[in-house]
Amino acid sequence: MKLLLCSRGSVSERDWLDGLRAALPGHVVAIWRPGLAADFDVALVWDPPQRLFDEQHALKMIFNLGAGVEKLLALRLPAGIPVLRLEDAGMALQMAEYACHAVIGFFREFGVYRCQQARALWRPHAARDRGDFPVGIMGLGALGARVAAAVRQFGFPMTGWSRSRHVLEGVRTYAGPGELDEFLAATRVLVVLLPLTAATRGILDGERLRHLRGGGCLVNLARGGLVVEDDLRDALDTGQLGAAVLDVVATEPLPADHWMWRHPGVTLTPHISAQTLCADAVVQVVHAVEALERGAPLPGQIDRLRGY
Ligand code: NAP
Ligand code: GLV
């Protein structure tokens, strides 16, 4: 098969090329450039230009070299061919690390102690009851389910919300729009791991944030567009939220004059909560190419209409 690579992410195209050629010795792997003959079977892409799909008319499969597909699906893609995405591929463990760090940091007030240190203030606070800090995971897919299992080990009451109903040990689960408010009302620390789709864009607006138990924390590890950022600021300013830990924002990179950089309740990281790991990703690409050759079910295929 002929595989066409176009990746504008943190892994260099050289590293992708070396990894893919070593793992798929019987196949051709080339880096995309404008004007290549339209005889490639598979596109392996992260943040590709529209031109790639305008030129390549023989594609049989598109593989997204990351988990989220919203940018890819915003392009005009050839109709009827499968779109696959990375499933976990080492990202779930990274998300679990990040989420545990954020949840525990909020519960144990490490941010407050950091501010006290800056003022040379030695002031212990009373221990808090973890029973008062139910942690809700929004999105129980490849990443959310792993995060729920990791956070649960620390004894917090756990809730989870997804489109279809899930059964997870030790997690009280809710499903669909009809149970969203109930899920939020049972949650104080909200970890967001939803895909950005037509159904989820702006889902965390002021009204939804008001349903959360007061003084909690929003941990957004998925996409900035899920949150209405002006409403988030109001929730922080009124104390409805005590803190927000944001790995993703609506406009990335975050403009230097954006209020989030300086808000005392916000902790920011630059979209690094779960990075694509080349070696793990290449293993999934190999499985996908082999499945395509055999005509077998394709692992990690998304539903293009649903948007994830
Ligand atoms: P996934 O396996 O597709 O899981 C998505 C979860 O969200 C599923 O549980 C799904 O419900 C639920 N969901 C989708 N639409 C919903 C809706 N309208 N209402 C309620 N629940 C809904 O995705 P994943 O691999 O866990 O990744 C999640 C997202 O994380 C990605 O889309 C990406 O945006 C983000 N991400 C961020 C980083 C980063 O570094 N910040 C890295 C990787 C991924 P069902 O189970 O019922 O289908
Ligand atoms: C990163 O944000 C991804 O979706 O893989």
mmCIF file of C-alpha atoms and ligand atoms in Angstrom:
data_model
loop_
_atom_site.group_PDB
_atom_site.id
_atom_site.type_symbol
_atom_site.label_atom_id
_atom_site.label_comp_id
_atom_site.label_asym_id
_atom_site.label_seq_id
_atom_site.Cartn_x
_atom_site.Cartn_y
_atom_site.Cartn_z
ATOM 1 C CA MET A 1 0.000 0.000 0.000
ATOM 2 C CA LYS A 2 1.021 3.609 -0.439
ATOM 3 C CA LEU A 3 0.797 5.737 2.713
ATOM 4 C CA LEU A 4 0.895 9.519 2.675
ATOM 5 C CA LEU A 5 2.038 11.329 5.810
ATOM 6 C CA CYS A 6 1.177 14.912 6.706
ATOM 7 C CA SER A 7 1.532 15.833 10.360
ATOM 8 C CA ARG A 8 1.830 19.311 11.812
ATOM 9 C CA GLY A 9 1.964 18.161 15.441
ATOM 10 C CA SER A 10 4.592 17.771 18.154
ATOM 11 C CA VAL A 11 6.117 14.592 16.652
ATOM 12 C CA SER A 12 8.360 15.512 13.705
ATOM 13 C CA GLU A 13 7.582 14.100 10.271
ATOM 14 C CA ARG A 14 11.107 12.616 10.254
ATOM 15 C CA ASP A 15 10.305 10.603 13.399
ATOM 16 C CA TRP A 16 6.976 9.477 11.937
ATOM 17 C CA LEU A 17 8.671 8.453 8.710
ATOM 18 C CA ASP A 18 11.400 6.458 10.463
ATOM 19 C CA GLY A 19 8.892 4.715 12.749
ATOM 20 C CA LEU A 20 6.412 3.928 9.983
ATOM 21 C CA ARG A 21 9.001 2.680 7.483
ATOM 22 C CA ALA A 22 10.530 0.391 10.107
ATOM 23 C CA ALA A 23 7.118 -1.002 11.100
ATOM 24 C CA LEU A 24 5.682 -1.324 7.563
ATOM 25 C CA PRO A 25 8.623 -2.552 5.449
ATOM 26 C CA GLY A 26 6.423 -3.870 2.619
ATOM 27 C CA HIS A 27 4.725 -0.506 2.080
ATOM 28 C CA VAL A 28 5.605 2.882 0.628
ATOM 29 C CA VAL A 29 5.482 5.805 3.070
ATOM 30 C CA ALA A 30 5.976 9.341 1.728
ATOM 31 C CA ILE A 31 5.665 12.827 3.152
ATOM 32 C CA TRP A 32 2.931 14.899 1.501
ATOM 33 C CA ARG A 33 3.769 17.879 -0.647
ATOM 34 C CA PRO A 34 1.504 19.716 -3.085
ATOM 35 C CA GLY A 35 1.140 18.148 -6.507
ATOM 36 C CA LEU A 36 1.959 14.490 -5.721
ATOM 37 C CA ALA A 37 0.303 11.897 -7.985
ATOM 38 C CA ALA A 38 -3.110 10.890 -6.674
ATOM 39 C CA ASP A 39 -2.210 7.255 -6.088
ATOM 40 C CA PHE A 40 -1.995 7.006 -2.301
ATOM 41 C CA ASP A 41 -4.221 4.536 -0.415
ATOM 42 C CA VAL A 42 -3.991 5.874 3.115
ATOM 43 C CA ALA A 43 -3.558 9.384 4.527
ATOM 44 C CA LEU A 44 -1.890 9.576 7.956
ATOM 45 C CA VAL A 45 -2.582 13.089 9.169
ATOM 46 C CA TRP A 46 -2.613 15.591 11.992
ATOM 47 C CA ASP A 47 -3.888 19.068 11.119
ATOM 48 C CA PRO A 48 -3.506 18.598 7.326
ATOM 49 C CA PRO A 49 -4.342 21.242 4.712
ATOM 50 C CA GLN A 50 -7.524 20.949 2.618
ATOM 51 C CA ARG A 51 -5.336 20.668 -0.500
ATOM 52 C CA LEU A 52 -4.207 17.155 0.426
ATOM 53 C CA PHE A 53 -7.789 15.880 0.135
ATOM 54 C CA ASP A 54 -8.522 17.988 -2.928
ATOM 55 C CA GLU A 55 -5.635 16.240 -4.727
ATOM 56 C CA GLN A 56 -5.704 12.666 -3.425
ATOM 57 C CA HIS A 57 -8.701 10.981 -5.039
ATOM 58 C CA ALA A 58 -7.753 7.322 -4.504
ATOM 59 C CA LEU A 59 -7.715 7.299 -0.680
ATOM 60 C CA LYS A 60 -9.284 4.262 0.985
ATOM 61 C CA MET A 61 -8.722 5.319 4.590
ATOM 62 C CA ILE A 62 -7.820 8.420 6.620
ATOM 63 C CA PHE A 63 -5.986 7.935 9.909
ATOM 64 C CA ASN A 64 -5.938 10.851 12.373
ATOM 65 C CA LEU A 65 -2.646 10.879 14.313
ATOM 66 C CA GLY A 66 -4.370 12.070 17.494
ATOM 67 C CA ALA A 67 -7.584 11.376 19.422
ATOM 68 C CA GLY A 68 -9.733 14.402 18.584
ATOM 69 C CA VAL A 69 -11.077 14.621 15.033
ATOM 70 C CA GLU A 70 -12.996 17.907 15.048
ATOM 71 C CA LYS A 71 -10.429 19.807 12.935
ATOM 72 C CA LEU A 72 -10.146 16.978 10.425
ATOM 73 C CA LEU A 73 -13.920 16.665 10.083
ATOM 74 C CA ALA A 74 -14.159 20.412 9.437
ATOM 75 C CA LEU A 75 -12.342 19.817 6.105
ATOM 76 C CA ARG A 76 -14.022 18.552 2.915
ATOM 77 C CA LEU A 77 -13.045 14.887 3.080
ATOM 78 C CA PRO A 78 -13.754 12.300 0.385
ATOM 79 C CA ALA A 79 -17.210 10.858 0.988
ATOM 80 C CA GLY A 80 -17.729 7.321 2.186
ATOM 81 C CA ILE A 81 -14.213 6.378 3.245
ATOM 82 C CA PRO A 82 -13.416 5.412 6.844
ATOM 83 C CA VAL A 83 -11.817 7.880 9.235
ATOM 84 C CA LEU A 84 -9.845 6.355 12.117
ATOM 85 C CA ARG A 85 -8.258 8.005 15.118
ATOM 86 C CA LEU A 86 -5.772 7.094 17.819
ATOM 87 C CA GLU A 87 -7.440 5.220 20.652
ATOM 88 C CA ASP A 88 -5.524 5.627 23.918
ATOM 89 C CA ALA A 89 -2.077 4.891 22.379
ATOM 90 C CA GLY A 90 -0.400 5.881 25.643
ATOM 91 C CA MET A 91 -2.596 8.963 26.100
ATOM 92 C CA ALA A 92 -4.931 7.489 28.749
ATOM 93 C CA LEU A 93 -2.104 7.046 31.263
ATOM 94 C CA GLN A 94 -0.911 10.605 30.650
ATOM 95 C CA MET A 95 -4.472 11.888 31.177
ATOM 96 C CA ALA A 96 -4.754 9.850 34.383
ATOM 97 C CA GLU A 97 -1.521 11.411 35.703
ATOM 98 C CA TYR A 98 -2.658 14.921 34.850
ATOM 99 C CA ALA A 99 -6.202 14.491 36.203
ATOM 100 C CA CYS A 100 -5.025 12.958 39.502
ATOM 101 C CA HIS A 101 -2.537 15.809 39.916
ATOM 102 C CA ALA A 102 -5.253 18.425 39.289
ATOM 103 C CA VAL A 103 -7.915 16.802 41.480
ATOM 104 C CA ILE A 104 -5.552 16.183 44.392
ATOM 105 C CA GLY A 105 -3.953 19.625 44.017
ATOM 106 C CA PHE A 106 -7.380 21.234 44.358
ATOM 107 C CA PHE A 107 -8.553 18.989 47.202
ATOM 108 C CA ARG A 108 -5.321 19.421 49.199
ATOM 109 C CA GLU A 109 -5.203 23.173 48.435
ATOM 110 C CA PHE A 110 -1.684 23.096 47.003
ATOM 111 C CA GLY A 111 -2.414 26.298 45.028
ATOM 112 C CA VAL A 112 -3.372 28.081 48.231
ATOM 113 C CA TYR A 113 -0.172 26.923 49.931
ATOM 114 C CA ARG A 114 1.902 28.097 46.946
ATOM 115 C CA CYS A 115 0.383 31.581 47.319
ATOM 116 C CA GLN A 116 1.058 31.477 51.069
ATOM 117 C CA GLN A 117 4.703 30.559 50.414
ATOM 118 C CA ALA A 118 5.053 33.591 48.135
ATOM 119 C CA ARG A 119 3.981 35.696 51.140
ATOM 120 C CA ALA A 120 6.146 33.735 53.653
ATOM 121 C CA LEU A 121 2.920 32.711 55.410
ATOM 122 C CA TRP A 122 2.974 29.528 57.543
ATOM 123 C CA ARG A 123 -0.733 28.780 57.958
ATOM 124 C CA PRO A 124 -2.113 25.222 57.975
ATOM 125 C CA HIS A 125 -5.772 24.769 56.986
ATOM 126 C CA ALA A 126 -8.138 22.195 58.495
ATOM 127 C CA ALA A 127 -8.245 18.831 56.701
ATOM 128 C CA ARG A 128 -11.154 18.496 54.275
ATOM 129 C CA ASP A 129 -13.495 15.522 53.926
ATOM 130 C CA ARG A 130 -13.013 13.853 50.532
ATOM 131 C CA GLY A 131 -16.663 12.761 50.746
ATOM 132 C CA ASP A 132 -17.535 16.427 50.114
ATOM 133 C CA PHE A 133 -15.547 16.441 46.856
ATOM 134 C CA PRO A 134 -17.305 14.119 44.407
ATOM 135 C CA VAL A 135 -15.353 13.978 41.146
ATOM 136 C CA GLY A 136 -17.331 13.792 37.895
ATOM 137 C CA ILE A 137 -15.854 12.672 34.606
ATOM 138 C CA MET A 138 -17.601 14.084 31.540
ATOM 139 C CA GLY A 139 -16.977 11.613 28.717
ATOM 140 C CA LEU A 140 -16.280 7.982 29.560
ATOM 141 C CA GLY A 141 -14.426 6.881 26.441
ATOM 142 C CA ALA A 142 -10.861 5.641 25.964
ATOM 143 C CA LEU A 143 -9.484 8.481 28.100
ATOM 144 C CA GLY A 144 -12.343 9.266 30.503
ATOM 145 C CA ALA A 145 -12.799 5.675 31.675
ATOM 146 C CA ARG A 146 -9.071 5.374 32.485
ATOM 147 C CA VAL A 147 -9.122 8.695 34.325
ATOM 148 C CA ALA A 148 -12.166 7.598 36.354
ATOM 149 C CA ALA A 149 -10.381 4.396 37.414
ATOM 150 C CA ALA A 150 -7.233 6.319 38.408
ATOM 151 C CA VAL A 151 -8.973 9.089 40.417
ATOM 152 C CA ARG A 152 -11.217 6.549 42.134
ATOM 153 C CA GLN A 153 -8.177 4.993 43.831
ATOM 154 C CA PHE A 154 -7.946 8.067 46.070
ATOM 155 C CA GLY A 155 -11.354 7.417 47.605
ATOM 156 C CA PHE A 156 -13.334 10.321 46.154
ATOM 157 C CA PRO A 157 -17.031 9.662 45.393
ATOM 158 C CA MET A 158 -17.113 9.280 41.597
ATOM 159 C CA THR A 159 -19.703 10.213 38.972
ATOM 160 C CA GLY A 160 -19.539 9.932 35.182
ATOM 161 C CA TRP A 161 -21.571 11.126 32.199
ATOM 162 C CA SER A 162 -21.641 9.927 28.607
ATOM 163 C CA ARG A 163 -23.962 9.748 25.608
ATOM 164 C CA SER A 164 -24.767 6.048 26.011
ATOM 165 C CA ARG A 165 -25.004 4.326 29.377
ATOM 166 C CA HIS A 166 -21.767 2.929 30.830
ATOM 167 C CA VAL A 167 -21.234 0.661 33.814
ATOM 168 C CA LEU A 168 -17.971 1.426 35.640
ATOM 169 C CA GLU A 169 -17.000 -0.052 38.980
ATOM 170 C CA GLY A 170 -17.273 2.501 41.780
ATOM 171 C CA VAL A 171 -18.648 5.241 39.501
ATOM 172 C CA ARG A 172 -22.254 6.472 39.576
ATOM 173 C CA THR A 173 -22.984 6.934 35.904
ATOM 174 C CA TYR A 174 -25.450 9.155 34.057
ATOM 175 C CA ALA A 175 -26.307 9.174 30.366
ATOM 176 C CA GLY A 176 -27.653 11.590 27.799
ATOM 177 C CA PRO A 177 -28.892 15.189 27.955
ATOM 178 C CA GLY A 178 -31.786 14.222 30.248
ATOM 179 C CA GLU A 179 -29.396 13.232 33.052
ATOM 180 C CA LEU A 180 -26.799 15.979 32.607
ATOM 181 C CA ASP A 181 -28.128 18.385 35.245
ATOM 182 C CA GLU A 182 -28.421 15.547 37.777
ATOM 183 C CA PHE A 183 -24.833 14.511 37.026
ATOM 184 C CA LEU A 184 -23.572 18.075 37.493
ATOM 185 C CA ALA A 185 -25.528 18.532 40.734
ATOM 186 C CA ALA A 186 -23.811 15.426 42.114
ATOM 187 C CA THR A 187 -20.317 16.694 41.131
ATOM 188 C CA ARG A 188 -17.919 19.214 42.712
ATOM 189 C CA VAL A 189 -14.735 18.564 40.725
ATOM 190 C CA LEU A 190 -15.504 18.220 37.019
ATOM 191 C CA VAL A 191 -12.984 16.599 34.666
ATOM 192 C CA VAL A 192 -13.915 17.124 31.011
ATOM 193 C CA LEU A 193 -12.994 14.493 28.436
ATOM 194 C CA LEU A 194 -15.671 14.965 25.799
ATOM 195 C CA PRO A 195 -14.991 15.282 22.063
ATOM 196 C CA LEU A 196 -15.838 18.635 20.481
ATOM 197 C CA THR A 197 -18.888 18.014 18.278
ATOM 198 C CA ALA A 198 -22.046 19.845 17.229
ATOM 199 C CA ALA A 199 -23.720 18.372 20.325
ATOM 200 C CA THR A 200 -21.002 19.335 22.814
ATOM 201 C CA ARG A 201 -19.741 22.757 21.626
ATOM 202 C CA GLY A 202 -20.382 25.282 24.412
ATOM 203 C CA ILE A 203 -21.963 22.609 26.604
ATOM 204 C CA LEU A 204 -20.398 24.112 29.742
ATOM 205 C CA ASP A 205 -22.132 27.477 29.821
ATOM 206 C CA GLY A 206 -23.122 29.565 32.822
ATOM 207 C CA GLU A 207 -26.308 27.630 33.478
ATOM 208 C CA ARG A 208 -24.566 24.252 33.465
ATOM 209 C CA LEU A 209 -21.734 25.539 35.656
ATOM 210 C CA ARG A 210 -24.346 26.752 38.156
ATOM 211 C CA HIS A 211 -25.640 23.189 38.488
ATOM 212 C CA LEU A 212 -22.294 22.035 39.911
ATOM 213 C CA ARG A 213 -21.833 21.912 43.672
ATOM 214 C CA GLY A 214 -20.462 25.294 44.703
ATOM 215 C CA GLY A 215 -16.800 26.185 45.170
ATOM 216 C CA GLY A 216 -15.591 23.329 42.990
ATOM 217 C CA CYS A 217 -13.027 22.972 40.242
ATOM 218 C CA LEU A 218 -13.263 22.598 36.469
ATOM 219 C CA VAL A 219 -10.504 20.519 34.865
ATOM 220 C CA ASN A 220 -10.733 20.757 31.070
ATOM 221 C CA LEU A 221 -8.456 18.287 29.312
ATOM 222 C CA ALA A 222 -10.425 17.948 26.081
ATOM 223 C CA ARG A 223 -11.138 21.038 23.946
ATOM 224 C CA GLY A 224 -11.551 24.719 24.806
ATOM 225 C CA GLY A 225 -14.701 25.031 22.671
ATOM 226 C CA LEU A 226 -16.645 22.910 25.152
ATOM 227 C CA VAL A 227 -16.612 25.790 27.653
ATOM 228 C CA VAL A 228 -18.153 29.262 27.289
ATOM 229 C CA GLU A 229 -15.129 31.166 28.558
ATOM 230 C CA ASP A 230 -16.913 34.383 29.626
ATOM 231 C CA ASP A 231 -19.303 32.248 31.693
ATOM 232 C CA LEU A 232 -16.314 30.465 33.217
ATOM 233 C CA ARG A 233 -14.882 33.805 34.300
ATOM 234 C CA ASP A 234 -18.219 34.736 35.937
ATOM 235 C CA ALA A 235 -18.326 31.378 37.729
ATOM 236 C CA LEU A 236 -14.797 31.953 39.075
ATOM 237 C CA ASP A 237 -15.487 35.566 40.063
ATOM 238 C CA THR A 238 -18.680 34.705 41.937
ATOM 239 C CA GLY A 239 -17.098 31.726 43.720
ATOM 240 C CA GLN A 240 -19.434 29.214 42.034
ATOM 241 C CA LEU A 241 -16.130 27.689 40.935
ATOM 242 C CA GLY A 242 -13.122 27.815 43.259
ATOM 243 C CA ALA A 243 -10.609 27.042 40.525
ATOM 244 C CA ALA A 244 -10.127 25.968 36.929
ATOM 245 C CA VAL A 245 -7.309 23.843 35.568
ATOM 246 C CA LEU A 246 -7.217 24.259 31.803
ATOM 247 C CA ASP A 247 -5.019 22.337 29.402
ATOM 248 C CA VAL A 248 -7.056 23.546 26.437
ATOM 249 C CA VAL A 249 -8.637 26.884 25.517
ATOM 250 C CA ALA A 250 -10.842 28.107 22.690
ATOM 251 C CA THR A 251 -7.999 29.996 20.961
ATOM 252 C CA GLU A 252 -4.644 28.211 20.982
ATOM 253 C CA PRO A 253 -2.053 29.545 21.556
ATOM 254 C CA LEU A 254 -3.833 31.667 24.167
ATOM 255 C CA PRO A 255 -3.329 35.371 23.257
ATOM 256 C CA ALA A 256 -0.952 37.187 25.637
ATOM 257 C CA ASP A 257 -3.636 39.682 26.703
ATOM 258 C CA HIS A 258 -6.255 37.034 27.558
ATOM 259 C CA TRP A 259 -7.753 37.294 31.064
ATOM 260 C CA MET A 260 -7.018 33.622 31.786
ATOM 261 C CA TRP A 261 -3.261 34.165 31.986
ATOM 262 C CA ARG A 262 -3.646 36.399 35.027
ATOM 263 C CA HIS A 263 -6.772 35.111 36.785
ATOM 264 C CA PRO A 264 -5.806 33.849 40.272
ATOM 265 C CA GLY A 265 -8.236 30.947 40.004
ATOM 266 C CA VAL A 266 -6.852 29.595 36.717
ATOM 267 C CA THR A 267 -3.994 27.167 36.198
ATOM 268 C CA LEU A 268 -2.964 26.786 32.545
ATOM 269 C CA THR A 269 -0.883 24.308 30.564
ATOM 270 C CA PRO A 270 -0.360 24.507 26.781
ATOM 271 C CA HIS A 271 -2.338 21.476 25.527
ATOM 272 C CA ILE A 272 0.054 18.848 26.849
ATOM 273 C CA SER A 273 -2.161 16.701 29.088
ATOM 274 C CA ALA A 274 -1.839 13.721 26.703
ATOM 275 C CA GLN A 275 0.627 13.929 23.862
ATOM 276 C CA THR A 276 0.819 11.648 20.859
ATOM 277 C CA LEU A 277 3.555 9.080 21.436
ATOM 278 C CA CYS A 278 5.075 8.074 18.110
ATOM 279 C CA ALA A 279 5.915 4.444 18.947
ATOM 280 C CA ASP A 280 2.451 3.657 20.407
ATOM 281 C CA ALA A 281 0.754 5.449 17.537
ATOM 282 C CA VAL A 282 2.727 3.526 14.904
ATOM 283 C CA VAL A 283 1.500 0.229 16.415
ATOM 284 C CA GLN A 284 -2.102 1.394 15.877
ATOM 285 C CA VAL A 285 -1.375 2.536 12.333
ATOM 286 C CA VAL A 286 0.068 -0.910 11.549
ATOM 287 C CA HIS A 287 -3.066 -2.631 12.916
ATOM 288 C CA ALA A 288 -5.256 -0.330 10.849
ATOM 289 C CA VAL A 289 -3.319 -0.881 7.611
ATOM 290 C CA GLU A 290 -3.338 -4.647 8.142
ATOM 291 C CA ALA A 291 -7.083 -4.602 8.837
ATOM 292 C CA LEU A 292 -7.698 -2.533 5.687
ATOM 293 C CA GLU A 293 -5.702 -5.035 3.608
ATOM 294 C CA ARG A 294 -7.656 -7.995 5.034
ATOM 295 C CA GLY A 295 -11.019 -6.240 4.757
ATOM 296 C CA ALA A 296 -11.411 -6.698 8.523
ATOM 297 C CA PRO A 297 -13.197 -4.245 10.906
ATOM 298 C CA LEU A 298 -11.091 -1.116 11.306
ATOM 299 C CA PRO A 299 -9.914 -0.304 14.851
ATOM 300 C CA GLY A 300 -10.693 3.224 16.091
ATOM 301 C CA GLN A 301 -13.098 4.092 13.275
ATOM 302 C CA ILE A 302 -15.172 7.149 14.105
ATOM 303 C CA ASP A 303 -18.738 7.930 13.143
ATOM 304 C CA ARG A 304 -18.387 10.865 10.746
ATOM 305 C CA LEU A 305 -21.971 12.011 11.232
ATOM 306 C CA ARG A 306 -21.809 11.905 15.042
ATOM 307 C CA GLY A 307 -18.464 13.704 14.907
ATOM 308 C CA TYR A 308 -16.373 11.405 17.126
HETATM 309 P P1 NAP B 1 -13.801 8.743 22.957
HETATM 310 O O1 NAP B 1 -13.168 7.436 23.270
HETATM 311 O O2 NAP B 1 -14.464 8.933 21.648
HETATM 312 O O3 NAP B 1 -14.824 9.063 24.129
HETATM 313 C C1 NAP B 1 -15.697 10.139 24.084
HETATM 314 C C2 NAP B 1 -16.654 10.064 25.257
HETATM 315 O O4 NAP B 1 -17.495 11.222 25.224
HETATM 316 C C3 NAP B 1 -17.588 8.843 25.169
HETATM 317 O O5 NAP B 1 -17.848 8.332 26.452
HETATM 318 C C4 NAP B 1 -18.869 9.443 24.575
HETATM 319 O O6 NAP B 1 -20.049 8.761 24.935
HETATM 320 C C5 NAP B 1 -18.861 10.809 25.209
HETATM 321 N N1 NAP B 1 -19.682 11.730 24.424
HETATM 322 C C6 NAP B 1 -19.514 12.128 23.138
HETATM 323 N N2 NAP B 1 -20.495 12.959 22.762
HETATM 324 C C7 NAP B 1 -21.305 13.078 23.828
HETATM 325 C C8 NAP B 1 -22.511 13.782 24.062
HETATM 326 N N3 NAP B 1 -23.094 14.538 23.120
HETATM 327 N N4 NAP B 1 -23.090 13.667 25.285
HETATM 328 C C9 NAP B 1 -22.542 12.908 26.234
HETATM 329 N N5 NAP B 1 -21.377 12.210 26.084
HETATM 330 C C10 NAP B 1 -20.790 12.300 24.889
HETATM 331 O O7 NAP B 1 -12.725 9.914 23.077
HETATM 332 P P2 NAP B 1 -11.336 9.891 23.895
HETATM 333 O O8 NAP B 1 -10.309 9.148 23.151
HETATM 334 O O9 NAP B 1 -11.640 9.487 25.299
HETATM 335 O O10 NAP B 1 -10.946 11.436 23.829
HETATM 336 C C11 NAP B 1 -11.809 12.448 24.312
HETATM 337 C C12 NAP B 1 -11.314 13.800 23.835
HETATM 338 O O11 NAP B 1 -10.133 14.170 24.541
HETATM 339 C C13 NAP B 1 -10.866 13.869 22.373
HETATM 340 O O12 NAP B 1 -11.988 14.002 21.517
HETATM 341 C C14 NAP B 1 -9.981 15.081 22.355
HETATM 342 O O13 NAP B 1 -10.747 16.239 22.064
HETATM 343 C C15 NAP B 1 -9.477 15.179 23.783
HETATM 344 N N6 NAP B 1 -8.024 14.969 23.878
HETATM 345 C C16 NAP B 1 -7.259 15.968 24.400
HETATM 346 C C17 NAP B 1 -5.889 15.784 24.530
HETATM 347 C C18 NAP B 1 -5.041 16.836 25.150
HETATM 348 O O14 NAP B 1 -3.812 16.711 25.153
HETATM 349 N N7 NAP B 1 -5.596 17.844 25.752
HETATM 350 C C19 NAP B 1 -5.311 14.587 24.101
HETATM 351 C C20 NAP B 1 -6.116 13.603 23.561
HETATM 352 C C21 NAP B 1 -7.484 13.798 23.460
HETATM 353 P P3 NAP B 1 -20.313 7.244 24.468
HETATM 354 O O15 NAP B 1 -19.319 6.420 25.265
HETATM 355 O O16 NAP B 1 -21.703 6.986 24.861
HETATM 356 O O17 NAP B 1 -20.059 7.216 22.988
HETATM 357 C C1 GLV B 2 -4.857 15.927 21.179
HETATM 358 O O1 GLV B 2 -5.398 16.912 21.575
HETATM 359 C C2 GLV B 2 -5.539 14.831 20.563
HETATM 360 O O2 GLV B 2 -6.722 14.973 20.270
HETATM 361 O O3 GLV B 2 -4.897 13.790 20.337
#
